[in-house]
mmCIF file of C-alpha atoms in Angstrom:
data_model
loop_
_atom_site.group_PDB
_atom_site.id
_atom_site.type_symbol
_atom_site.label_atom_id
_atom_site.label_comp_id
_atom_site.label_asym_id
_atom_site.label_seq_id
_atom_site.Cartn_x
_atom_site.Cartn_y
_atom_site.Cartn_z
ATOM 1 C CA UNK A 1 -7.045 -21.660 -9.828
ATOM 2 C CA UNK A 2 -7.416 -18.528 -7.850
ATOM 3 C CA UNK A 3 -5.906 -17.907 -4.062
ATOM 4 C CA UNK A 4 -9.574 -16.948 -2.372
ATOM 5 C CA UNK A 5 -7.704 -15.736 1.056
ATOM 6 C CA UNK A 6 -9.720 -12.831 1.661
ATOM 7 C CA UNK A 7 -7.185 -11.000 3.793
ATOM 8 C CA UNK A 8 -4.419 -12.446 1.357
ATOM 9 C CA UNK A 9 -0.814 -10.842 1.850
ATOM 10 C CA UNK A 10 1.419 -9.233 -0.123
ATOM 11 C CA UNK A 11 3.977 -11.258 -1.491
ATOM 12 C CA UNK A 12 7.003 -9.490 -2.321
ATOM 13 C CA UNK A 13 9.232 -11.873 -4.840
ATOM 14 C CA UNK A 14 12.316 -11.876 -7.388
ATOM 15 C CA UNK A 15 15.812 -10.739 -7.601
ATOM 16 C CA UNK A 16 18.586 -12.993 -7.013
ATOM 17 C CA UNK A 17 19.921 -11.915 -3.114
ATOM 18 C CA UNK A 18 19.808 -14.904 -0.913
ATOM 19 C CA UNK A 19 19.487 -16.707 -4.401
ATOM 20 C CA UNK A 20 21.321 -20.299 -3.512
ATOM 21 C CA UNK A 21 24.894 -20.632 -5.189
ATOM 22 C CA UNK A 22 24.972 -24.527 -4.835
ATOM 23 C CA UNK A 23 22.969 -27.462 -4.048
ATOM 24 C CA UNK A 24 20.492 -27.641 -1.462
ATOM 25 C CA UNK A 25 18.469 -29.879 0.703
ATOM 26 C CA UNK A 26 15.401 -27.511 2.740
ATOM 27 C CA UNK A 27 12.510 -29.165 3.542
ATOM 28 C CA UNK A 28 9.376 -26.464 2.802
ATOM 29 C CA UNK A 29 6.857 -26.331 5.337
ATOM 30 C CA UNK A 30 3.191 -26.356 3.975
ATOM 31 C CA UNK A 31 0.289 -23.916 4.905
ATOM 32 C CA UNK A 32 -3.301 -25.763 4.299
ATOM 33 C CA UNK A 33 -5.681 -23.357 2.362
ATOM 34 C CA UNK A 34 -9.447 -23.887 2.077
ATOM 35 C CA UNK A 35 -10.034 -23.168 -1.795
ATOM 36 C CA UNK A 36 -13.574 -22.515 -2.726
ATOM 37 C CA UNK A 37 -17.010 -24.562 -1.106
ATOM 38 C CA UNK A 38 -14.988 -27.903 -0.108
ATOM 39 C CA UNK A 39 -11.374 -28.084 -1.235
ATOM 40 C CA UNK A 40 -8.865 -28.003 1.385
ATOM 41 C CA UNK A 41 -4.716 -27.216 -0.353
ATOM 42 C CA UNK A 42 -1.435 -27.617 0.846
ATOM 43 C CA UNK A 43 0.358 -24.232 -0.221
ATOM 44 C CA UNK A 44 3.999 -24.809 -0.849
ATOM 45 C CA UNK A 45 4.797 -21.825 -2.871
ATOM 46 C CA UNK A 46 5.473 -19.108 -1.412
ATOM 47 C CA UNK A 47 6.242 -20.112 2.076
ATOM 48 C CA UNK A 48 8.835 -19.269 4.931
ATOM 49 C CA UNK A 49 11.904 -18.697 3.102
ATOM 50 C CA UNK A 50 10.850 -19.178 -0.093
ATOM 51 C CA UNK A 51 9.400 -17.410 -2.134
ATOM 52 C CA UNK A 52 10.330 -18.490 -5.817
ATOM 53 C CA UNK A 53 11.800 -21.305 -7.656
ATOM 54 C CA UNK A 54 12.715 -20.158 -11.046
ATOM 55 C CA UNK A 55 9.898 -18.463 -12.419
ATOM 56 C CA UNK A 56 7.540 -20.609 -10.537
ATOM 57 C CA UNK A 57 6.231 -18.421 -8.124
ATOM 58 C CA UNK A 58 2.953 -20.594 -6.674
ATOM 59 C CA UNK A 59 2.460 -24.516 -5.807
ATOM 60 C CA UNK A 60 -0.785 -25.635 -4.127
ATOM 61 C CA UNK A 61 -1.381 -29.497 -4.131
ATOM 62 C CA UNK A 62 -4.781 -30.779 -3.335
ATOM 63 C CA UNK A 63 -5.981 -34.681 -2.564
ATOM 64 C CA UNK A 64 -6.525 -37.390 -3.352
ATOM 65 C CA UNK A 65 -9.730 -36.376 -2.078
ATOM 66 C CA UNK A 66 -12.829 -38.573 -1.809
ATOM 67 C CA UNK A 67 -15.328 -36.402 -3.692
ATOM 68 C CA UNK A 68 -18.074 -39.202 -4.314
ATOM 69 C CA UNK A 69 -20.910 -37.097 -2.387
ATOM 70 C CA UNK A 70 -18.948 -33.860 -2.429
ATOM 71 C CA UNK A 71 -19.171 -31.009 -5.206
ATOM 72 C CA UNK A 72 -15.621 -31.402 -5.168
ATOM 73 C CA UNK A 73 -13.691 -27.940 -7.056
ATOM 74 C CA UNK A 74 -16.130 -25.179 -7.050
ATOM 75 C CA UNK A 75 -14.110 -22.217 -7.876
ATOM 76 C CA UNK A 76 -16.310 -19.453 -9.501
ATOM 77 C CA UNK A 77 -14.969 -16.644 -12.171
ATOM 78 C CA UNK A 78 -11.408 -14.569 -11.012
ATOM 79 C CA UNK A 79 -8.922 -12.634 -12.336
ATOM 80 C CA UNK A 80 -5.561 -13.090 -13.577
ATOM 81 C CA UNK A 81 -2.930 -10.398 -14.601
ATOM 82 C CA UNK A 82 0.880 -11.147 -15.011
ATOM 83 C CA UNK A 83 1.558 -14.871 -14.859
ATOM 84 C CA UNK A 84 0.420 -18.283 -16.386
ATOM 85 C CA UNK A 85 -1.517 -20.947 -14.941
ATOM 86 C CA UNK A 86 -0.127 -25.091 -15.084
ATOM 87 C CA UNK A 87 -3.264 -27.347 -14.042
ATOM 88 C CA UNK A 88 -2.012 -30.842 -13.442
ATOM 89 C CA UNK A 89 -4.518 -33.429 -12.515
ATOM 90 C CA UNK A 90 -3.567 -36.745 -10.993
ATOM 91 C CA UNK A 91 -7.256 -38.144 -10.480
ATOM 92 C CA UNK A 92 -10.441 -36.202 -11.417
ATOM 93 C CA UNK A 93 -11.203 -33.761 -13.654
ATOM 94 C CA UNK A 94 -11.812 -30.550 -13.763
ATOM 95 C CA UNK A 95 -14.333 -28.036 -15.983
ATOM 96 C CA UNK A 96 -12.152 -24.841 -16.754
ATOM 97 C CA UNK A 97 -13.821 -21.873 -18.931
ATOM 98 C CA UNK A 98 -12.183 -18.623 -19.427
ATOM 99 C CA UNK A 99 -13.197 -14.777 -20.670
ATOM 100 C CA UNK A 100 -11.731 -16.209 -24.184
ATOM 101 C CA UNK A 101 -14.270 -18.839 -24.371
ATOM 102 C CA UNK A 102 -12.598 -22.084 -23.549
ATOM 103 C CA UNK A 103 -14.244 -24.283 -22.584
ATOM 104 C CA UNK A 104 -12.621 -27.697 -21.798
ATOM 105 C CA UNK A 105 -12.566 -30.394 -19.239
ATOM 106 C CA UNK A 106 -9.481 -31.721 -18.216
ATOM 107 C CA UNK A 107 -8.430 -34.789 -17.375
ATOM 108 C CA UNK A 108 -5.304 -36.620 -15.653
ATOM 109 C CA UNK A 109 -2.106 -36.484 -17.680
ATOM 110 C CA UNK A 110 -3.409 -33.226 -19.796
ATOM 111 C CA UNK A 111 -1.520 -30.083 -19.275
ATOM 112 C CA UNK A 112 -4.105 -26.919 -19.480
ATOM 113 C CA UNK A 113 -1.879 -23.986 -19.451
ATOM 114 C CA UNK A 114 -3.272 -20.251 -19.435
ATOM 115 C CA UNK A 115 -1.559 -17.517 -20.102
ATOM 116 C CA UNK A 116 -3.149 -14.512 -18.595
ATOM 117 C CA UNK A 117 -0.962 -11.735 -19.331
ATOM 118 C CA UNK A 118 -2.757 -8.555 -20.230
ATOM 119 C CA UNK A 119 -5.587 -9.964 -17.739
ATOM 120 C CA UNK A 120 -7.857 -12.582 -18.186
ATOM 121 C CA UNK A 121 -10.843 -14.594 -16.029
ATOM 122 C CA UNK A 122 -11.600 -18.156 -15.201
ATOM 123 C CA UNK A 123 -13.639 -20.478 -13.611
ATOM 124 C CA UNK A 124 -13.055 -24.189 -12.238
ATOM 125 C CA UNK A 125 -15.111 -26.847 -11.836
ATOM 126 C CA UNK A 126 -15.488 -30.462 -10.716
ATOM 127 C CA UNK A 127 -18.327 -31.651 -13.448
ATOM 128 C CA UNK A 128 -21.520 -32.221 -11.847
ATOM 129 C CA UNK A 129 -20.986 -36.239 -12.359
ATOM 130 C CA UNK A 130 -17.581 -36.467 -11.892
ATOM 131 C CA UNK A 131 -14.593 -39.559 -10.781
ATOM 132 C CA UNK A 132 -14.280 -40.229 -6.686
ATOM 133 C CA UNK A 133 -11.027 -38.696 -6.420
ATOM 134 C CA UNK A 134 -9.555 -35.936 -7.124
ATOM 135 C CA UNK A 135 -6.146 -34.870 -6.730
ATOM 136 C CA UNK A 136 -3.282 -32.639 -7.986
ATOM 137 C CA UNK A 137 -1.616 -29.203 -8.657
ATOM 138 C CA UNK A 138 -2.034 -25.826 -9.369
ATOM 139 C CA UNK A 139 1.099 -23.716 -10.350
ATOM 140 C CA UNK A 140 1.374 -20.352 -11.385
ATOM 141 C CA UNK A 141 4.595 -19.107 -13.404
ATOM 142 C CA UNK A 142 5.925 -15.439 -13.128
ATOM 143 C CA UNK A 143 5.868 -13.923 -16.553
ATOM 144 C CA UNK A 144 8.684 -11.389 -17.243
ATOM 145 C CA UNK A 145 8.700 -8.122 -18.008
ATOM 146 C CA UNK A 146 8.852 -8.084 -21.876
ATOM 147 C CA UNK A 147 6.333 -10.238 -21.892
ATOM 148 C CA UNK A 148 3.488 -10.008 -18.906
ATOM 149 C CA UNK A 149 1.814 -7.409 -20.875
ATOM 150 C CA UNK A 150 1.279 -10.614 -23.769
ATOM 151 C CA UNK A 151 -2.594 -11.027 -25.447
ATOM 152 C CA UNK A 152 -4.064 -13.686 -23.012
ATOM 153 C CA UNK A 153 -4.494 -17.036 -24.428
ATOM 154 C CA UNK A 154 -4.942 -20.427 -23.188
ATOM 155 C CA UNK A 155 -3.756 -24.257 -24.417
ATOM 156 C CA UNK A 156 -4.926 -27.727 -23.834
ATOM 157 C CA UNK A 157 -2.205 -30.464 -24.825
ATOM 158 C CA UNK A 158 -4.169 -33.814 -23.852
ATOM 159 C CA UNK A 159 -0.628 -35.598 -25.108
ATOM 160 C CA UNK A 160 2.532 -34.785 -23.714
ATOM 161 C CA UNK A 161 5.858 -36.158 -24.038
ATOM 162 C CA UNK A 162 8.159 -38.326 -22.009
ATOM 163 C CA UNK A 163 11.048 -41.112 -21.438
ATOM 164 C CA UNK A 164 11.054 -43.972 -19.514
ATOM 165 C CA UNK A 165 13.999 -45.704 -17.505
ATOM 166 C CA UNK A 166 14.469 -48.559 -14.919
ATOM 167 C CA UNK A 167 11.330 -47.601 -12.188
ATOM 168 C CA UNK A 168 10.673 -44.334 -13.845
ATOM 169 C CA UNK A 169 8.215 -43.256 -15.926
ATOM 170 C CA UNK A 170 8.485 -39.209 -16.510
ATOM 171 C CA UNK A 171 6.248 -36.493 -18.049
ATOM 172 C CA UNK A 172 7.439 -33.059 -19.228
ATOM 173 C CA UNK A 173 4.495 -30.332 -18.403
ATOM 174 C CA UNK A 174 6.900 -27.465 -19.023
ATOM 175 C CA UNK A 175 10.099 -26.778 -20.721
ATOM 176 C CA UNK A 176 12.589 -29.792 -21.292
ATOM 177 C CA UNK A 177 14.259 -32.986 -19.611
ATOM 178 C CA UNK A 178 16.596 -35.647 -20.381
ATOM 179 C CA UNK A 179 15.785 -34.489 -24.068
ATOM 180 C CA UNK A 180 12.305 -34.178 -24.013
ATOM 181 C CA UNK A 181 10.346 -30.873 -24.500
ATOM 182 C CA UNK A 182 6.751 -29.728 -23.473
ATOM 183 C CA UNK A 183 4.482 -28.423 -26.486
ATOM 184 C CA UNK A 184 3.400 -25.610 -23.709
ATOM 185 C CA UNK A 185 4.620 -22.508 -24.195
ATOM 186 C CA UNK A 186 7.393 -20.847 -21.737
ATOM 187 C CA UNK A 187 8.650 -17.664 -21.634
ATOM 188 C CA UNK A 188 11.290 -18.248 -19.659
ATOM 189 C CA UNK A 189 14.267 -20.673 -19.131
ATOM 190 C CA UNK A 190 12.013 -23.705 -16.606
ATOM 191 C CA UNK A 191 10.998 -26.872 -16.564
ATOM 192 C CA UNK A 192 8.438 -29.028 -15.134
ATOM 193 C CA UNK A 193 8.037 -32.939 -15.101
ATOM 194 C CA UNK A 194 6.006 -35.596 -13.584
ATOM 195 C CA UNK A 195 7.757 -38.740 -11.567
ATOM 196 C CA UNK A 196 6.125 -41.656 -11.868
ATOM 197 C CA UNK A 197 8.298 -43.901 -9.976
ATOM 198 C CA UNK A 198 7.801 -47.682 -9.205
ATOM 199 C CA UNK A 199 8.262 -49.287 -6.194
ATOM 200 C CA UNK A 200 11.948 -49.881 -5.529
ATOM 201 C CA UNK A 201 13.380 -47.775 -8.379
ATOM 202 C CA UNK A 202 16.841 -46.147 -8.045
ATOM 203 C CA UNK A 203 16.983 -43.586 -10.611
ATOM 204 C CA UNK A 204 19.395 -40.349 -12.069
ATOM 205 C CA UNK A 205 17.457 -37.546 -13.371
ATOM 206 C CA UNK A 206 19.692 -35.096 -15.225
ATOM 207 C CA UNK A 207 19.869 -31.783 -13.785
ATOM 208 C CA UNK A 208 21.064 -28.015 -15.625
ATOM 209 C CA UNK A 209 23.733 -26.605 -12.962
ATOM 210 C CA UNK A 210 21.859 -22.911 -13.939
ATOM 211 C CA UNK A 211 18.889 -24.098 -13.106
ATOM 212 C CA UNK A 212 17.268 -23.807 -9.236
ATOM 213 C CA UNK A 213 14.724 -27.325 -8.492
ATOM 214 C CA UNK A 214 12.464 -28.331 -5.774
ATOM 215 C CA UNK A 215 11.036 -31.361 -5.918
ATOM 216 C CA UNK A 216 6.766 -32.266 -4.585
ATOM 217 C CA UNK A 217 5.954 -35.511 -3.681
ATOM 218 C CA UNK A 218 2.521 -35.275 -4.890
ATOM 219 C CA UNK A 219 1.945 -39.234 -3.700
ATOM 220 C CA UNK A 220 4.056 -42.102 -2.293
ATOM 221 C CA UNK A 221 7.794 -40.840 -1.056
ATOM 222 C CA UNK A 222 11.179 -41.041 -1.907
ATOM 223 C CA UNK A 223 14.465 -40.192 -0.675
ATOM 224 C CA UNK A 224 17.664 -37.405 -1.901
ATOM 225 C CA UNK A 225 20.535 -37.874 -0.091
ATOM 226 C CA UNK A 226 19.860 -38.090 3.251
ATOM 227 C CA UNK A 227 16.747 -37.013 3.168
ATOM 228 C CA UNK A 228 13.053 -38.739 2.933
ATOM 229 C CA UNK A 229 10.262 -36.220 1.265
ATOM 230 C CA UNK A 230 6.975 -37.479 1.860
ATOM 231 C CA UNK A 231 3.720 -37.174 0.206
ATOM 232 C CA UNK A 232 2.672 -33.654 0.350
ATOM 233 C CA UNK A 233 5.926 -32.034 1.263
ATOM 234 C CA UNK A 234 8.263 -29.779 -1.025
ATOM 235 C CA UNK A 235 12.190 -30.168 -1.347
ATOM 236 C CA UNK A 236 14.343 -27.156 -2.254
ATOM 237 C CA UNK A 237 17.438 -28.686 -4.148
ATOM 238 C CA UNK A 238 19.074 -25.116 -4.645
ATOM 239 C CA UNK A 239 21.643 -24.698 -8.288
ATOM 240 C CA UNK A 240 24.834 -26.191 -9.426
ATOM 241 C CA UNK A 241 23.092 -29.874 -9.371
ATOM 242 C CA UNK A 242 23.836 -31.983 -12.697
ATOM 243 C CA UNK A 243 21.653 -34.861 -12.059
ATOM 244 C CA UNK A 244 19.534 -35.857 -9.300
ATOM 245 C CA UNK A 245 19.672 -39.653 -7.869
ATOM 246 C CA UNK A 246 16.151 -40.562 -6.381
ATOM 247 C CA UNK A 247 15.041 -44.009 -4.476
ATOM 248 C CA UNK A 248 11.551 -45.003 -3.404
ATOM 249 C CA UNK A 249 11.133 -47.533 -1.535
ATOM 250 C CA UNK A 250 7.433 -47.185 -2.226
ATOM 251 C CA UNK A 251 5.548 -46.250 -5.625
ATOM 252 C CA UNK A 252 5.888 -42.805 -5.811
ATOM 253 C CA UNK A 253 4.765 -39.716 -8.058
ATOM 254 C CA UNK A 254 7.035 -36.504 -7.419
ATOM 255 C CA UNK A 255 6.597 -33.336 -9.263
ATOM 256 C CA UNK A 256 9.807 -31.529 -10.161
ATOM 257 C CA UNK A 257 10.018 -28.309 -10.669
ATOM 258 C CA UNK A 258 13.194 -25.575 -12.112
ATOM 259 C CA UNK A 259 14.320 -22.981 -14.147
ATOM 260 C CA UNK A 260 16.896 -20.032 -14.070
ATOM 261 C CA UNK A 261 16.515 -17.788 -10.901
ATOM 262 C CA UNK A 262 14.217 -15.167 -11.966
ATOM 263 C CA UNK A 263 16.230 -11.701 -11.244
ATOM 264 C CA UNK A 264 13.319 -9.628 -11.601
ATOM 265 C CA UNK A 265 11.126 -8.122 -8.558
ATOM 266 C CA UNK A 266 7.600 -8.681 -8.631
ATOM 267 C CA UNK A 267 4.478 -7.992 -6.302
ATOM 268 C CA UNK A 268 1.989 -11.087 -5.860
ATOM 269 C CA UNK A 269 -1.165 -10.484 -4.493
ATOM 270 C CA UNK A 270 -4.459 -12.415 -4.787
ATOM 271 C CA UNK A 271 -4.423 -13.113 -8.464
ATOM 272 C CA UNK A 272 -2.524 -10.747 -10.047
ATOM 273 C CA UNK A 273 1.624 -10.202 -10.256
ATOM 274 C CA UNK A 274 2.557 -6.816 -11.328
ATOM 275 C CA UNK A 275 5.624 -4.902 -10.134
ATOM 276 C CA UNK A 276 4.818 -1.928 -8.151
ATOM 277 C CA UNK A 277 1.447 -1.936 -5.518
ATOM 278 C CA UNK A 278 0.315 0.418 -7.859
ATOM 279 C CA UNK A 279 -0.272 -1.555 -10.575
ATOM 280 C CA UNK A 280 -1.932 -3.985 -8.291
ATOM 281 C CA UNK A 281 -4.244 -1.221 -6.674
ATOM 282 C CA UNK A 282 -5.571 -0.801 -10.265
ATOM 283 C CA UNK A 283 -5.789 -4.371 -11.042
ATOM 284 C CA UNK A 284 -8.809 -4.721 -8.452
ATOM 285 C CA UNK A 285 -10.148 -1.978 -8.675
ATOM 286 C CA UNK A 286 -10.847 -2.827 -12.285
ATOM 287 C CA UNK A 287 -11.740 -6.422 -11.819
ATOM 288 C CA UNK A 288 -13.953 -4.791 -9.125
ATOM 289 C CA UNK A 289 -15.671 -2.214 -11.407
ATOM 290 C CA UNK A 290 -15.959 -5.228 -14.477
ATOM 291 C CA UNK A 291 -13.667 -3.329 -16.421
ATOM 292 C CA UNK A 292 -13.230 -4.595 -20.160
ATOM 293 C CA UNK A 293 -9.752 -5.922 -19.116
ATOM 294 C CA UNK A 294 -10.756 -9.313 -18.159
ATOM 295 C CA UNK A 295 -13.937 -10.201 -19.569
ATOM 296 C CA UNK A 296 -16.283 -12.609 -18.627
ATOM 297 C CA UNK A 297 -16.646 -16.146 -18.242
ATOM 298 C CA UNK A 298 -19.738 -17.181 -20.493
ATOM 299 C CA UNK A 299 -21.524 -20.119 -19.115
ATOM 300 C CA UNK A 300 -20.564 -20.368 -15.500
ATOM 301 C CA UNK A 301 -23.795 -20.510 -13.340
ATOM 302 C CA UNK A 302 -22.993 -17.962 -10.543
ATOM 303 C CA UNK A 303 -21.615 -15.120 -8.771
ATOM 304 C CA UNK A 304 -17.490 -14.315 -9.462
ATOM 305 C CA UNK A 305 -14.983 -13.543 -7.119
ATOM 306 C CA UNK A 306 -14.778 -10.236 -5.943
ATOM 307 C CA UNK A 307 -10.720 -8.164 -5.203
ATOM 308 C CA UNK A 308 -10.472 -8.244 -1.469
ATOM 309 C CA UNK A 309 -9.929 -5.210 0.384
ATOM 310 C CA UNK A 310 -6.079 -4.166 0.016
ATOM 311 C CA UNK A 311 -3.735 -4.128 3.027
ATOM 312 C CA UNK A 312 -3.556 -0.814 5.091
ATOM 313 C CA UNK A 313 0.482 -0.994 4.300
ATOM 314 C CA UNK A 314 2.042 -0.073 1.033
ATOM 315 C CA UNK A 315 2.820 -3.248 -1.441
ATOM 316 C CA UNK A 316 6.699 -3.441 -2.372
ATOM 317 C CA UNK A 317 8.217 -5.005 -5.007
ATOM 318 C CA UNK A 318 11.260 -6.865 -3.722
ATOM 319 C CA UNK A 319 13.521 -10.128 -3.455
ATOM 320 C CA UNK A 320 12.605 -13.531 -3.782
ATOM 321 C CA UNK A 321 13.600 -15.274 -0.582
ATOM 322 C CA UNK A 322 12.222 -13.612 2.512
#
C-alpha cells in the first residue's frame, strides 16, 4: 500500500533517545488519510510522538467499509525502497501484483508480505466483483542496514499459525508469541499477532521485557489497566512488560504489534526509507525517470503513481520519537 499524500513530509525516525525504559500506557491520536479513488485510513504510525514501534515504522487501518457499489481499493503501481510491506485483511480482498510478477489475491486471515529492499513496484486492488466489506491493515517494517539493500521478493502464506485460550483466539503475522512463530520472514527481532477476543474474555498475553508493543483495536474494544482502547485507536505499551492482561467486555479483534527498539536512523518519505535525503532524492527521481530499479507491474490497467515534488527543506535522518 503506498502513502499517496502528495505534499507528504519527511519523516525523520530511529535511534533509541526518548526510547521508553518501562511500561507505558499513551493513547495515539489518528490522522484520517484518503488512499487512492475511495478509501478513507486512519494513520497511526507515525504520529505525534511517535514515530516507531520496533521496526514497525507505518500502521494505517481502513474499514469495515461498505464497498457494495464502490470500487473499493484502487491503488495503481508505486514504489518501494527500504522496508517490507504486512497486508492484513479482516473482510475483503484485495488484488496485489508486483514488478516480480505476483500476482495474487488475498484474502482475510492470509499474510502477503513484500519485501522491497533494493526497490520494487506494486499495485492494489479491490477485484472488480468483490465481498461488501472491506477492512484492515497496512504496515510497513523498517529494514536494517545490512539488509535494506536485499533482492526484492514477495510471500503469500494463506495458513498461519496460532493458540487459543479462554476468549482468545490469536494469529501470529510476524515473528513469534506464546510459542508460536510466523512462516514470514523478519529481519529483525518483532512480532505481530491478531486478537480475536470473545465477548467477556479476560486474558494474559505473554510479553518479551526487550521488546516495545502497541496494541490496534482494529474492531470491538478492550481495556489495559485503566485504560479502554477503542476500535480504531492505537495503544503505546512502552518495554519492560512480561505479559499483557486484556478484558473486553465486547467481541473484540486487536492487532498487537513489537519488537526491539530499532537504534538505527532512517528517513521515510512517500514510499521509500533510506538514510540520508540523498538517497531519497535519487529514489524519485528514478522511479520518476522509470529507471530499471523497480520495474513494472505487468497487467495493471492504468497510469502509476508518480514521486511528488520534494520539500524545499533538507531531509534528515534522525530519532524515532519526535
Amino acid at each position: 500500500m503506498s502513502n499517496l499524500d502528495r505534499r507528504p513530509a519527511a519523516r525523520e525516525l530511529g535511534g533509541l533517545q526518548q526510547t521508553s525504559t518501562g511500561p507505558a500506557l499513551d493513547l495515539l491520536p489518528a490522522k484520517e488519510v484518503l488512499l487512492g479513488e475511495s478509501t478513507r485510513v486512519r494513520r497511526l504510525l507515525p504520529t505525534l510522538g511517535r514515530r516507531m514501534v520496533g521496526a514497525w515504522a507505518f500502521v494505517d487501518h481502513y474499514g469495515p467499509d461498505d464497498i457494495a457499489t464502490a470500487p473499493g481499493m484502487q491503488v495503481a503501481p508505486h514504489p518501494h525502497t527500504g522496508l517490507q510491506t504486512v497486508s492484513w485483511l479482516l473482510d475483503g480482498e484485495v488484488h496485489h501484483r508486483d514488478s516480480l510478477g505476483s500476482d495474487v489475491l488475498v484474502r482475510p486471515g492470509e499474510l502477503a508480505l513484500m519485501t522491497a529492499g533494493h526497490g520494487i513496484a506494486h499495485s492494489e486492488q479491490s477485484p472488480a466483483t468483490h465481498p461488501r466489506f472491506l477492512h484492515g491493515a497496512q504496515l510497513w517494517v523498517a529494514l536494517p542496514d545490512a539488509d535494506r539493500e536485499v533482492a526484492p521478493h514477495f510471500e503469500h502464506h494463506d495458513t498461519l499459525p496460532g493458540f487459543t485460550s479462554d476468549g482468545l483466539r490469536a494469529t501470529v503475522l510476524m515473528g513469534g508469541l506464546a510459542g508460536t512463530t510466523s512462516p514470514g520472514r523478519a529481519y529483525t527481532p518483532l512480532m505481530g499477532a491478531d486478537l480475536d477476543l470473545t465477548a467477556g474474555a479476560d486474558v494474559e498475553i505473554p510479553l518479551e521485557p526487550d521488546f516495545e508493543y502497541a496494541l490496534l483495536a482494529s474492531s470491538g474494544s478492550a481495556s489495559v489497566e485503566d485504560v479502554v482502547l477503542e476500535r480504531g485507536a492505537m495503544l503505546y505499551l512502552g518495554t519492560g512488560r512480561r505479559s499483557l492482561r486484556l478484558r473486553a467486555p465486547e467481541a473484540a479483534r486487536l492487532l498487537l504489534l513489537g519488537g526491539e527498539p530499532f537504534e538505527e536512523r532512517l528517513v521515510m518519505w512517500w514510499n521509500f526509507v533510506g538514510r540520508s535525503g540523498e538517497e531519497i532524492a535519487s529514489y524519485a527521481e528514478q522511479w520518476n525517470a522509470e529507471d530499471d530499479r523497480f520495474g513494472v507491474v505487468v497487467g495493471y490497467d492504468g497510469d502509476r503513481l508518480s514521486a511528488p515534488p520534494l520539500p524545499p527543506v533538507p531531509l534528515r535522518a534522525r530519532g524515532r520519537v519526535r
